[in-house]
Amino acid sequence: MSVDLAAVRRIAHLARIGVSEAETPHLQHEINAILKFVEALEAVDVEGVEPMTSVIPMRLPMRDDIVTDGGIVDKVLANAPLTEDGFFLVPKVIE
Amino acid sequence: MTELTSLTLAEARDQLKSRAISSLEITRAHLAAMERAKALNAFVATTADKALAMAAASDARLAEGEGGPLEGLPIGVKDLYATEGVHTQACSHILEGFRPTYESTVTANLWRDGAVMLGKLNMDEFAMGSSNETSYYGPVASPWLPPNWSREQARAALIDGKRGLLSPGGSSGGSSAAVAARLCLAATASDTGGSIRQPAAFTGIVGIKPTYGRCSRWGMVAFASSLDQAGPLARTVRDAAIMLRSMAGPDPKDSTCSPDPVPDYETAVGRSVKGLTIGVPREYRLEGMNAEIEALWAEGTEWLREGGANVVEVSLPNTRHALPAYYIVAPAEASSNLARYDGVRYGLRQPGADIVELYEKTRASGFGAEVRRRLMIGTYVLSAGYYDAYYVRAQKIRTLIKRDFERVFADGVDAILTPATPSAAFGIGEKSSADPVEMYLNDVFTVTVNMAGLPGIVAPAGLSSEGLPLGLQLIGRPFDEETLFSLAEAIEQSAGRAKLPEAWW
């Protein structure tokens, strides 16, 4: 499989990475090089093989369904580029 | 007297305990060495005040006859570990100015045991790279001189873009360079596809990626969560064992972290390898393989045989699928993990007319080229219509890779011996060609271990004809790091400890 320029633009938008028109052909070339590299996998027989979900067999630990932290607004906001009244500030999302 | 920075971690520990030296002395010696080695670019942040305060506190504890297993020992921390109030950016521009309000579990364990933090170490951006060249802070120069280079020539290159100097490997290139250059006694590192083991091989030091789940991932900047694992880089097998014991351990904050207690790995160092069965996988003998690497591998096999181990040929038939499958799984998980860098909650923010433009502009300018490329690949293989063909198929292949190892271990093999890298260290700028796959091939011997969640250790085993270090890798059963430490020490003893380069920088 390989991607065309329209697909590169679509992927970039899905990944929320701004890409200029000038960069697109170069990216297309690189992405296709990687897709060509993984192409060999198409020939592997995986009939009846379960996809790996946990690399080491272990049961997820359970804990009581109680609040274990919170009340640390200052810490949560400490690294935010823009805040106001204890909230993250973003451009208007809903018109 | 030996220079304080040339002591091994174990020697320094013993001398601190006997009060022959103080933590302040050895910490100051390392801070001075870091200052002299600034041009190598191994550290991206120095925490001198913190180091001196921690050292003074250690000295007070040692004076009382108290102190943990790492009391007073100065170490470096890869920039991927969250350290409270201290520069933590995984060497990415998108985390500009980030100062965590919390401490990663692994580093908290190290401070609990008395270690002293010297600063944060350079790395490939978000650990995506095998040469440390994708770092926002620029490449790191290996302390090893390129073949036939004079010290003057190297010094000139150091201040002029570092081109032609050797890469210390990646992604933990700052860690490997700093340990090999004796700027710290040991360092934390992390390994998603070989990022501890390849830098260890390139710089003539020891690195272990433990079993998935042995160390907590809490507070480590995530790359690919099902592959990432913490581990140490150190100058001897014993030092790596001492470090790992402190780094590892149960953590309720990481549900994939093993609840099992951590053995005292140091007791495995020096243990006889007599009677152990070592597998040599025929699929690792690649076509067109470097003859020196092949000879080194054979020599390593011979050393273990002389130590009383039985060596058998084994087959891991799905080996050749590991690297392509990795380049689906790792970018897929990265694209999901790195979605959090949105310019809203922390780090860099580029203003936009609306929220989508804010995201796109922030991420376009905050991520470097390699990270952007991998995020796009990951997004593609997870997108509607391609998920089954790529991601699910890769995860099935992962099951096959793991089964290969399980079969070999079930047949009585205790560990598997392989080369660590396809070649000795390459030069900075040498592999930044148009084809990203060329760099990816560096991980061909290491990546299977991450795909199967197994522990893998690399120990220095000799020098190339050009005088550059070469390493061998041992792969173990899940949670059997002890056997790896025993075997790696046998290799270390037979090969003789690598003589690290004198300071030319």
Coordinates of C-alpha atoms in Angstrom, one line a residue:
Chain A
M1 CA 0.0 0.0 0.0
S2 CA 1.1 3.6 -0.5
V3 CA -0.3 7.0 0.1
D4 CA -1.0 9.8 -2.3
L5 CA -0.7 13.6 -1.6
A6 CA -4.4 13.8 -0.6
A7 CA -3.9 11.0 1.9
V8 CA -0.9 12.7 3.4
R9 CA -2.9 15.9 4.0
R10 CA -5.7 13.8 5.5
I11 CA -3.3 12.0 7.9
A12 CA -1.7 15.2 8.9
H13 CA -5.1 16.7 9.8
L14 CA -6.1 13.5 11.7
A15 CA -2.8 13.8 13.6
R16 CA -3.4 17.6 14.1
I17 CA -0.1 18.5 12.7
G18 CA 0.0 21.5 10.4
V19 CA 1.8 20.6 7.1
S20 CA 2.6 23.1 4.4
E21 CA 2.0 22.3 0.7
A22 CA 5.7 22.4 0.2
E23 CA 6.4 19.7 2.8
T24 CA 3.7 17.3 1.5
P25 CA 5.7 15.5 -1.3
H26 CA 8.7 15.0 1.0
L27 CA 6.5 13.5 3.7
Q28 CA 4.7 11.3 1.1
H29 CA 8.1 9.9 0.1
E30 CA 9.1 9.2 3.7
I31 CA 5.8 7.6 4.7
N32 CA 5.8 5.4 1.6
A33 CA 9.4 4.3 2.3
I34 CA 8.2 3.1 5.8
L35 CA 5.0 1.5 4.4
K36 CA 7.2 -0.4 1.8
F37 CA 9.4 -1.5 4.7
V38 CA 6.5 -3.1 6.6
E39 CA 4.9 -4.6 3.4
A40 CA 6.6 -7.9 4.0
L41 CA 4.2 -8.5 6.9
E42 CA 1.4 -9.0 4.4
A43 CA 2.8 -12.4 3.5
V44 CA 2.9 -13.7 7.1
D45 CA 0.3 -16.4 7.9
V46 CA -1.5 -15.1 11.0
E47 CA -4.6 -17.3 10.5
G48 CA -6.0 -18.2 13.9
V49 CA -3.4 -16.2 15.8
E50 CA -4.6 -14.0 18.7
P51 CA -3.4 -10.4 18.6
M52 CA -1.2 -9.6 21.6
T53 CA -3.0 -7.6 24.2
S54 CA -0.7 -8.0 27.2
V55 CA 3.0 -8.6 26.8
I56 CA 3.5 -10.3 30.2
P57 CA 0.5 -12.4 31.4
M58 CA -0.7 -10.7 34.6
R59 CA -4.1 -9.8 36.0
L60 CA -4.8 -6.1 36.3
P61 CA -4.9 -5.2 40.0
M62 CA -8.2 -4.0 41.4
R63 CA -8.6 -1.3 44.0
D64 CA -11.6 0.2 45.9
D65 CA -13.6 2.6 43.9
I66 CA -12.8 5.6 46.0
V67 CA -11.3 9.1 45.4
T68 CA -7.5 8.8 45.9
D69 CA -6.5 12.3 44.9
G70 CA -7.8 15.7 43.7
G71 CA -8.0 19.2 45.1
I72 CA -4.7 20.1 43.5
V73 CA -5.9 22.7 40.9
D74 CA -2.8 24.8 41.3
K75 CA -0.5 21.8 40.5
V76 CA -2.7 20.8 37.5
L77 CA -2.5 24.3 36.1
A78 CA 1.1 25.0 37.1
N79 CA 2.5 24.4 33.6
A80 CA -0.4 25.7 31.5
P81 CA 0.4 28.4 29.0
L82 CA -2.8 30.3 29.7
T83 CA -5.3 30.0 32.5
E84 CA -8.1 32.1 34.1
D85 CA -10.0 31.6 37.3
G86 CA -8.7 28.0 37.7
F87 CA -9.4 27.0 34.2
F88 CA -7.4 26.3 31.0
L89 CA -7.9 29.0 28.5
V90 CA -8.5 28.0 24.9
P91 CA -10.0 29.8 21.8
K92 CA -13.8 29.7 21.5
V93 CA -14.8 26.1 20.6
I94 CA -18.6 26.4 20.3
E95 CA -20.0 29.2 18.1
Chain B
M1 CA 44.7 7.7 44.3
T2 CA 42.3 6.9 41.6
E3 CA 40.3 9.9 40.4
L4 CA 36.9 10.0 42.1
T5 CA 35.1 10.0 38.8
S6 CA 36.9 6.8 37.7
L7 CA 35.6 4.7 40.5
T8 CA 32.9 2.2 39.7
L9 CA 29.5 2.7 41.5
A10 CA 30.3 -0.3 43.7
E11 CA 33.8 1.0 44.6
A12 CA 32.4 4.5 45.4
R13 CA 29.6 2.9 47.5
D14 CA 32.1 1.0 49.6
Q15 CA 34.4 4.0 50.0
L16 CA 31.5 6.2 51.1
K17 CA 30.4 3.5 53.6
S18 CA 33.9 3.3 55.1
R19 CA 34.1 7.1 55.1
A20 CA 37.2 7.1 53.0
I21 CA 35.5 9.6 50.8
S22 CA 32.5 11.9 51.3
S23 CA 29.5 12.3 49.0
L24 CA 30.2 16.1 48.7
E25 CA 33.7 15.2 47.4
I26 CA 32.6 12.8 44.8
T27 CA 29.6 14.9 43.8
R28 CA 31.8 18.0 43.4
A29 CA 34.3 15.9 41.3
H30 CA 31.5 14.9 39.0
L31 CA 30.1 18.5 38.7
A32 CA 33.5 19.6 37.8
A33 CA 33.9 16.9 35.2
M34 CA 30.5 17.8 33.7
E35 CA 31.6 21.5 33.5
R36 CA 34.7 20.4 31.6
A37 CA 32.7 18.2 29.3
K38 CA 29.9 20.7 28.4
A39 CA 30.8 20.5 24.7
L40 CA 29.9 16.8 24.5
N41 CA 26.3 18.0 25.1
A42 CA 25.5 15.0 27.3
F43 CA 23.6 17.0 29.9
V44 CA 20.7 19.3 29.0
A45 CA 20.3 20.6 32.6
T46 CA 22.6 20.6 35.6
T47 CA 21.2 20.6 39.1
A48 CA 24.3 21.5 41.0
D49 CA 22.5 23.1 44.0
K50 CA 20.2 20.1 44.4
A51 CA 23.2 17.7 44.0
L52 CA 25.2 19.4 46.7
A53 CA 22.2 19.5 49.1
M54 CA 21.5 15.8 48.5
A55 CA 25.2 15.0 49.0
A56 CA 25.3 16.9 52.2
A57 CA 22.2 15.1 53.5
S58 CA 23.8 11.8 52.4
D59 CA 27.0 12.6 54.3
A60 CA 25.0 13.3 57.4
R61 CA 23.2 9.9 57.1
L62 CA 26.5 8.1 56.4
A63 CA 28.1 9.8 59.5
E64 CA 25.3 8.2 61.6
G65 CA 26.1 4.8 60.0
E66 CA 22.8 5.0 58.2
G67 CA 21.9 5.3 54.5
G68 CA 20.4 3.4 51.6
P69 CA 22.0 1.1 49.1
L70 CA 22.9 4.1 46.9
E71 CA 23.7 6.6 49.6
G72 CA 25.7 9.5 48.4
L73 CA 26.3 8.2 44.8
P74 CA 26.0 10.9 42.1
I75 CA 24.0 9.8 39.0
G76 CA 22.4 11.3 35.9
V77 CA 18.8 11.1 34.9
K78 CA 17.5 10.8 31.3
D79 CA 15.3 13.8 30.4
L80 CA 12.4 11.4 30.0
Y81 CA 11.9 11.0 33.7
A82 CA 9.6 13.5 35.5
T83 CA 11.7 15.1 38.2
E84 CA 9.8 17.5 40.4
G85 CA 10.5 21.2 39.7
V86 CA 13.4 20.2 37.3
H87 CA 13.6 20.5 33.5
T88 CA 11.7 17.5 32.0
Q89 CA 11.1 17.7 28.3
A90 CA 12.1 14.3 26.8
C91 CA 14.3 16.7 24.8
S92 CA 11.3 18.0 22.8
H93 CA 10.5 21.6 22.1
I94 CA 6.8 20.9 22.7
L95 CA 7.5 20.5 26.4
E96 CA 9.3 23.9 26.5
G97 CA 9.5 25.1 30.1
F98 CA 7.8 22.0 31.6
R99 CA 8.6 21.6 35.3
P100 CA 6.6 18.6 36.7
T101 CA 4.8 19.0 40.0
Y102 CA 5.5 15.3 40.7
E103 CA 8.4 12.8 40.7
S104 CA 8.6 9.6 38.6
T105 CA 8.5 6.4 40.6
V106 CA 11.8 5.2 39.3
T107 CA 13.7 8.4 40.3
A108 CA 11.8 8.6 43.6
N109 CA 13.1 5.0 44.3
L110 CA 16.6 6.1 43.5
W111 CA 16.4 9.2 45.9
R112 CA 14.8 6.9 48.5
D113 CA 17.9 4.8 48.4
G114 CA 20.2 7.8 48.7
A115 CA 21.3 8.6 45.2
V116 CA 22.3 12.2 44.3
M117 CA 21.0 13.8 41.1
L118 CA 23.5 15.6 39.0
G119 CA 21.2 16.7 36.2
K120 CA 19.1 15.7 33.2
L121 CA 20.6 13.8 30.2
N122 CA 20.2 14.4 26.5
M123 CA 18.2 11.9 24.4
D124 CA 16.4 11.6 21.1
E125 CA 13.2 13.5 21.1
F126 CA 10.6 11.4 22.9
A127 CA 13.1 8.5 22.6
M128 CA 12.5 8.3 18.9
G129 CA 15.9 7.7 17.4
S130 CA 19.0 5.6 17.5
S131 CA 21.7 8.3 17.4
N132 CA 20.6 11.1 19.7
E133 CA 20.4 13.3 16.6
T134 CA 16.6 14.0 16.9
S135 CA 17.1 15.8 20.2
Y136 CA 15.8 19.4 20.2
Y137 CA 19.0 20.2 22.1
G138 CA 21.2 18.8 19.4
P139 CA 23.4 15.7 19.1
V140 CA 25.7 14.3 21.8
A141 CA 29.3 13.5 21.0
S142 CA 30.6 10.1 22.1
P143 CA 33.7 10.2 24.3
W144 CA 35.2 7.6 21.8
L145 CA 37.4 9.2 19.2
P146 CA 36.6 8.4 15.6
P147 CA 39.2 6.1 14.1
N148 CA 42.5 7.9 13.3
W149 CA 41.3 11.2 14.6
S150 CA 43.6 13.3 16.7
R151 CA 42.4 14.9 19.9
E152 CA 42.8 18.4 18.3
Q153 CA 40.7 17.4 15.3
A154 CA 38.0 16.1 17.6
R155 CA 38.1 19.2 19.8
A156 CA 37.7 21.4 16.7
A157 CA 34.7 19.3 15.5
L158 CA 33.2 19.5 19.0
I159 CA 32.7 23.3 18.7
D160 CA 31.8 23.1 15.0
G161 CA 28.6 21.1 14.8
K162 CA 30.1 17.8 15.9
R163 CA 30.0 16.4 12.4
G164 CA 32.2 13.3 12.0
L165 CA 32.4 12.7 15.7
L166 CA 30.9 9.4 16.8
S167 CA 27.3 9.0 17.9
P168 CA 26.9 7.6 21.4
G169 CA 23.8 5.7 20.2
G170 CA 20.2 6.5 21.0
S171 CA 17.8 7.2 22.3
S172 CA 19.7 7.2 25.6
G173 CA 22.7 8.9 24.0
G174 CA 23.2 11.5 26.8
S175 CA 23.1 8.7 29.4
S176 CA 25.7 6.5 27.5
A177 CA 28.1 9.3 26.7
A178 CA 27.9 10.7 30.3
V179 CA 28.6 7.2 31.9
A180 CA 31.4 6.4 29.4
A181 CA 33.0 9.9 29.9
R182 CA 32.8 9.4 33.7
L183 CA 30.5 12.4 34.2
C184 CA 28.3 10.3 36.5
L185 CA 28.7 6.9 38.2
A186 CA 25.6 5.6 36.4
A187 CA 22.5 6.9 34.7
T188 CA 18.9 6.0 34.2
A189 CA 17.8 5.2 30.6
S190 CA 14.8 3.7 28.9
D191 CA 14.3 1.2 26.1
T192 CA 11.5 0.9 23.6
G193 CA 13.3 -0.8 20.8
G194 CA 16.9 -0.9 21.9
S195 CA 17.5 2.6 23.4
I196 CA 19.4 1.3 26.4
R197 CA 21.3 -1.6 24.8
Q198 CA 22.5 0.0 21.5
P199 CA 24.0 3.0 23.3
A200 CA 25.7 0.6 25.8
A201 CA 27.2 -1.3 22.9
F202 CA 28.3 1.9 21.1
T203 CA 30.1 3.3 24.2
G204 CA 31.6 0.2 25.7
I205 CA 29.4 0.1 28.8
V206 CA 26.7 -2.1 30.3
G207 CA 22.9 -1.6 29.9
I208 CA 20.0 -3.7 30.8
K209 CA 16.4 -3.5 29.7
P210 CA 14.5 -5.5 32.4
T211 CA 11.3 -7.5 31.8
Y212 CA 8.3 -5.4 30.9
G213 CA 6.7 -4.5 34.2
R214 CA 9.8 -4.8 36.3
C215 CA 10.1 -1.0 36.7
S216 CA 7.2 1.3 37.0
R217 CA 6.5 3.5 34.0
W218 CA 4.7 6.1 36.2
G219 CA 6.2 9.5 35.5
M220 CA 8.2 8.4 32.5
V221 CA 7.3 10.4 29.4
A222 CA 5.4 7.8 27.3
F223 CA 6.5 6.7 23.8
A224 CA 5.0 3.3 23.2
S225 CA 3.4 2.0 26.4
S226 CA 3.4 -1.7 25.6
L227 CA 7.2 -1.6 24.8
D228 CA 8.7 1.1 27.1
Q229 CA 10.7 0.0 30.0
A230 CA 13.2 1.7 32.4
G231 CA 16.7 0.5 33.0
P232 CA 20.2 1.6 33.9
L233 CA 23.4 2.3 32.1
A234 CA 26.6 1.7 34.1
R235 CA 30.3 0.9 33.6
T236 CA 30.2 -2.6 35.0
V237 CA 27.7 -5.4 35.3
R238 CA 27.8 -5.2 39.1
D239 CA 27.0 -1.4 38.9
A240 CA 24.0 -2.1 36.6
A241 CA 22.8 -4.7 39.0
I242 CA 23.0 -2.3 41.9
M243 CA 21.1 0.4 40.0
L244 CA 18.3 -1.9 38.7
R245 CA 17.6 -3.2 42.2
S246 CA 16.8 0.3 43.4
M247 CA 14.9 1.4 40.2
A248 CA 12.7 -1.7 40.1
G249 CA 9.8 -2.6 42.3
P250 CA 6.0 -2.7 42.7
D251 CA 4.0 0.5 42.2
P252 CA 0.2 0.9 42.6
K253 CA 0.4 3.9 40.2
D254 CA 1.3 1.6 37.3
S255 CA -1.1 -1.3 36.8
T256 CA 1.3 -3.0 34.4
C257 CA 4.1 -3.0 37.1
S258 CA 4.9 -6.4 38.6
P259 CA 3.9 -6.8 42.3
D260 CA 6.7 -9.3 42.8
P261 CA 9.5 -8.3 45.2
V262 CA 12.9 -7.4 43.6
P263 CA 15.8 -9.8 44.2
D264 CA 19.2 -8.5 45.3
Y265 CA 20.6 -8.7 41.7
E266 CA 24.2 -8.0 43.0
T267 CA 24.3 -11.5 44.5
A268 CA 23.9 -13.0 41.0
V269 CA 27.1 -11.2 39.8
G270 CA 29.9 -13.6 40.0
R271 CA 27.7 -16.6 40.2
S272 CA 28.9 -19.5 38.1
V273 CA 27.4 -20.0 34.7
K274 CA 28.2 -23.7 34.8
G275 CA 25.4 -25.9 33.6
L276 CA 23.4 -23.1 32.1
T277 CA 22.1 -23.7 28.6
I278 CA 22.7 -20.8 26.1
G279 CA 20.8 -20.6 22.8
V280 CA 22.4 -19.2 19.7
P281 CA 19.6 -18.2 17.3
R282 CA 20.4 -19.0 13.7
E283 CA 18.0 -16.3 12.4
Y284 CA 20.3 -13.6 13.9
R285 CA 23.0 -14.6 11.4
L286 CA 22.0 -12.0 8.8
E287 CA 23.0 -12.1 5.2
G288 CA 25.9 -9.8 4.6
M289 CA 26.6 -9.6 8.3
N290 CA 29.7 -7.7 9.5
A291 CA 32.5 -10.3 9.8
E292 CA 33.8 -8.7 13.0
I293 CA 30.4 -8.9 14.7
E294 CA 30.1 -12.5 13.7
A295 CA 33.6 -13.3 15.1
L296 CA 32.8 -11.5 18.3
W297 CA 29.6 -13.5 18.7
A298 CA 31.5 -16.7 18.2
E299 CA 34.0 -15.6 20.7
G300 CA 31.3 -14.8 23.3
T301 CA 29.9 -18.3 22.7
E302 CA 33.3 -19.8 23.4
W303 CA 33.7 -17.8 26.6
L304 CA 30.4 -19.1 28.0
R305 CA 31.3 -22.6 27.0
E306 CA 34.6 -22.3 28.8
G307 CA 32.7 -21.1 31.8
G308 CA 30.8 -24.4 31.8
A309 CA 27.6 -23.4 29.9
N310 CA 26.1 -25.6 27.3
V311 CA 25.7 -23.9 24.0
V312 CA 22.9 -25.0 21.6
E313 CA 21.7 -23.6 18.3
V314 CA 18.1 -22.5 18.5
S315 CA 15.5 -21.2 16.0
L316 CA 13.4 -18.0 16.3
P317 CA 11.7 -18.2 12.9
N318 CA 9.7 -14.9 13.2
T319 CA 12.7 -12.8 14.0
R320 CA 12.8 -11.1 10.6
H321 CA 9.2 -9.8 11.1
A322 CA 10.0 -8.1 14.4
L323 CA 11.4 -4.8 13.0
P324 CA 8.6 -4.1 10.5
A325 CA 6.0 -5.0 13.1
Y326 CA 7.7 -2.7 15.6
Y327 CA 7.4 0.1 13.1
I328 CA 3.7 -0.3 13.1
V329 CA 3.1 -0.9 16.9
A330 CA 5.5 1.7 18.2
P331 CA 4.2 4.6 16.0
A332 CA 0.6 3.6 16.6
E333 CA 1.0 3.8 20.4
A334 CA 3.1 7.0 20.1
S335 CA 0.4 8.7 18.0
S336 CA -2.1 7.9 20.8
N337 CA 0.3 8.8 23.7
L338 CA 1.5 12.1 22.1
A339 CA -2.0 13.3 21.4
R340 CA -1.8 14.9 24.9
Y341 CA 0.6 17.6 23.6
D342 CA -2.1 20.0 22.5
G343 CA -0.7 23.4 23.6
V344 CA -3.4 23.7 26.2
R345 CA -2.3 22.0 29.4
Y346 CA 1.5 22.3 29.4
G347 CA 4.5 23.2 27.3
L348 CA 4.6 25.1 24.0
R349 CA 1.5 26.9 22.6
Q350 CA 1.2 28.6 19.2
P351 CA -1.9 30.8 19.1
G352 CA -4.5 29.9 16.5
A353 CA -7.8 31.4 15.3
D354 CA -9.6 28.4 16.5
I355 CA -8.8 25.3 18.6
V356 CA -7.9 23.1 15.7
E357 CA -5.5 25.7 14.3
L358 CA -4.0 26.1 17.8
Y359 CA -3.4 22.3 17.9
E360 CA -2.0 22.1 14.4
K361 CA 0.4 25.0 14.7
T362 CA 1.6 24.0 18.2
R363 CA 2.2 20.4 17.1
A364 CA 3.8 21.4 13.8
S365 CA 6.4 23.7 15.5
G366 CA 6.8 21.7 18.7
F367 CA 7.6 18.3 17.3
G368 CA 10.8 17.6 15.3
A369 CA 10.8 15.9 11.9
E370 CA 11.2 12.3 13.1
V371 CA 8.5 12.6 15.7
R372 CA 6.1 14.2 13.2
R373 CA 6.8 11.3 10.7
R374 CA 6.2 8.6 13.3
L375 CA 3.0 10.3 14.5
M376 CA 1.7 10.4 11.0
I377 CA 2.6 6.7 10.4
G378 CA 0.9 5.8 13.6
T379 CA -2.2 7.8 12.8
Y380 CA -2.4 6.2 9.4
V381 CA -2.1 2.6 10.7
L382 CA -4.8 3.2 13.3
S383 CA -7.2 5.0 10.9
A384 CA -10.5 3.6 9.7
G385 CA -10.0 1.0 7.0
Y386 CA -6.3 0.3 7.8
Y387 CA -6.5 -0.7 11.5
D388 CA -6.9 -4.5 10.8
A389 CA -4.5 -4.6 7.9
Y390 CA -1.7 -3.0 9.9
Y391 CA -2.1 -2.7 13.6
V392 CA -4.1 -5.9 14.4
R393 CA -1.8 -7.9 12.0
A394 CA 1.3 -6.5 13.7
Q395 CA -0.1 -7.5 17.1
K396 CA -0.7 -11.0 15.8
I397 CA 2.9 -11.2 14.6
R398 CA 3.9 -10.0 18.0
T399 CA 2.2 -13.1 19.4
L400 CA 4.2 -15.3 17.0
I401 CA 7.5 -13.6 18.0
K402 CA 6.7 -14.2 21.7
R403 CA 5.8 -17.9 21.0
D404 CA 9.2 -18.4 19.4
F405 CA 10.9 -17.4 22.6
E406 CA 8.5 -19.4 24.8
R407 CA 9.2 -22.5 22.7
V408 CA 13.0 -22.1 23.1
F409 CA 12.8 -21.4 26.8
A410 CA 10.4 -24.4 27.3
D411 CA 13.1 -26.6 25.6
G412 CA 15.4 -25.8 28.5
V413 CA 17.3 -22.8 27.2
D414 CA 18.2 -20.4 30.0
A415 CA 19.3 -17.4 27.9
I416 CA 20.0 -16.4 24.3
L417 CA 23.2 -14.9 23.1
T418 CA 23.2 -12.5 20.2
P419 CA 25.1 -9.5 18.8
A420 CA 23.9 -6.2 20.2
T421 CA 24.2 -4.1 17.0
P422 CA 24.9 -4.6 13.3
S423 CA 28.1 -2.5 13.6
A424 CA 30.2 -0.3 15.8
A425 CA 29.2 3.3 16.4
F426 CA 28.6 5.4 13.3
G427 CA 29.4 9.1 12.8
I428 CA 27.1 12.0 13.6
G429 CA 25.4 13.0 10.3
E430 CA 26.4 9.7 8.7
K431 CA 22.9 8.1 8.6
S432 CA 20.6 11.1 8.3
S433 CA 19.9 10.2 4.7
A434 CA 16.5 10.6 3.0
D435 CA 15.5 7.1 3.9
P436 CA 14.4 6.8 7.6
V437 CA 14.5 3.0 7.4
E438 CA 18.3 3.0 7.3
M439 CA 18.5 4.3 10.8
Y440 CA 15.7 1.9 11.9
L441 CA 17.9 -1.1 10.9
N442 CA 20.1 -0.4 13.9
D443 CA 17.6 -2.0 16.2
V444 CA 17.4 -5.3 14.3
F445 CA 18.9 -7.4 17.2
T446 CA 17.3 -5.5 20.1
V447 CA 13.7 -4.9 19.0
T448 CA 12.5 -8.5 19.3
V449 CA 13.1 -8.3 23.1
N450 CA 10.7 -5.4 23.5
M451 CA 8.1 -7.0 21.3
A452 CA 8.2 -10.1 23.6
G453 CA 8.5 -8.1 26.8
L454 CA 11.7 -10.0 27.8
P455 CA 14.8 -8.8 29.7
G456 CA 17.9 -8.1 27.6
I457 CA 21.4 -7.0 28.8
V458 CA 24.3 -5.7 26.7
A459 CA 27.9 -6.0 28.0
P460 CA 31.1 -4.8 26.2
A461 CA 32.8 -7.7 24.6
G462 CA 35.7 -6.3 22.7
L463 CA 36.9 -3.7 20.2
S464 CA 36.5 -3.5 16.4
S465 CA 39.6 -3.4 14.2
E466 CA 39.2 0.3 14.3
G467 CA 39.3 0.4 18.0
L468 CA 35.6 1.0 18.7
P469 CA 33.6 -0.9 21.3
L470 CA 31.4 -3.8 20.4
G471 CA 28.8 -5.4 22.6
L472 CA 27.0 -8.7 23.0
Q473 CA 23.4 -9.2 24.1
L474 CA 21.9 -11.8 26.3
I475 CA 18.1 -12.3 26.3
G476 CA 16.5 -14.0 29.3
R477 CA 13.3 -15.6 30.5
P478 CA 10.7 -13.2 31.9
F479 CA 11.8 -11.8 35.3
D480 CA 15.0 -13.8 35.3
E481 CA 17.4 -10.8 35.2
E482 CA 19.6 -12.6 37.7
T483 CA 20.7 -15.2 35.1
L484 CA 21.5 -12.3 32.7
F485 CA 23.7 -10.6 35.3
S486 CA 25.6 -13.8 35.9
L487 CA 26.2 -14.4 32.2
A488 CA 27.0 -10.8 31.4
E489 CA 29.6 -10.8 34.2
A490 CA 31.2 -13.9 32.7
I491 CA 31.4 -12.1 29.4
E492 CA 32.9 -9.0 31.1
Q493 CA 35.5 -11.1 32.9
S494 CA 36.5 -12.9 29.7
A495 CA 36.6 -9.8 27.5
G496 CA 38.3 -7.7 30.2
R497 CA 36.7 -4.5 31.2
A498 CA 36.7 -2.0 28.3
K499 CA 39.3 0.7 28.8
L500 CA 37.3 3.9 28.4
P501 CA 38.8 6.8 26.4
E502 CA 40.9 9.4 28.2
A503 CA 39.4 12.8 28.3
W504 CA 40.2 14.7 25.1
W505 CA 37.2 17.1 25.3

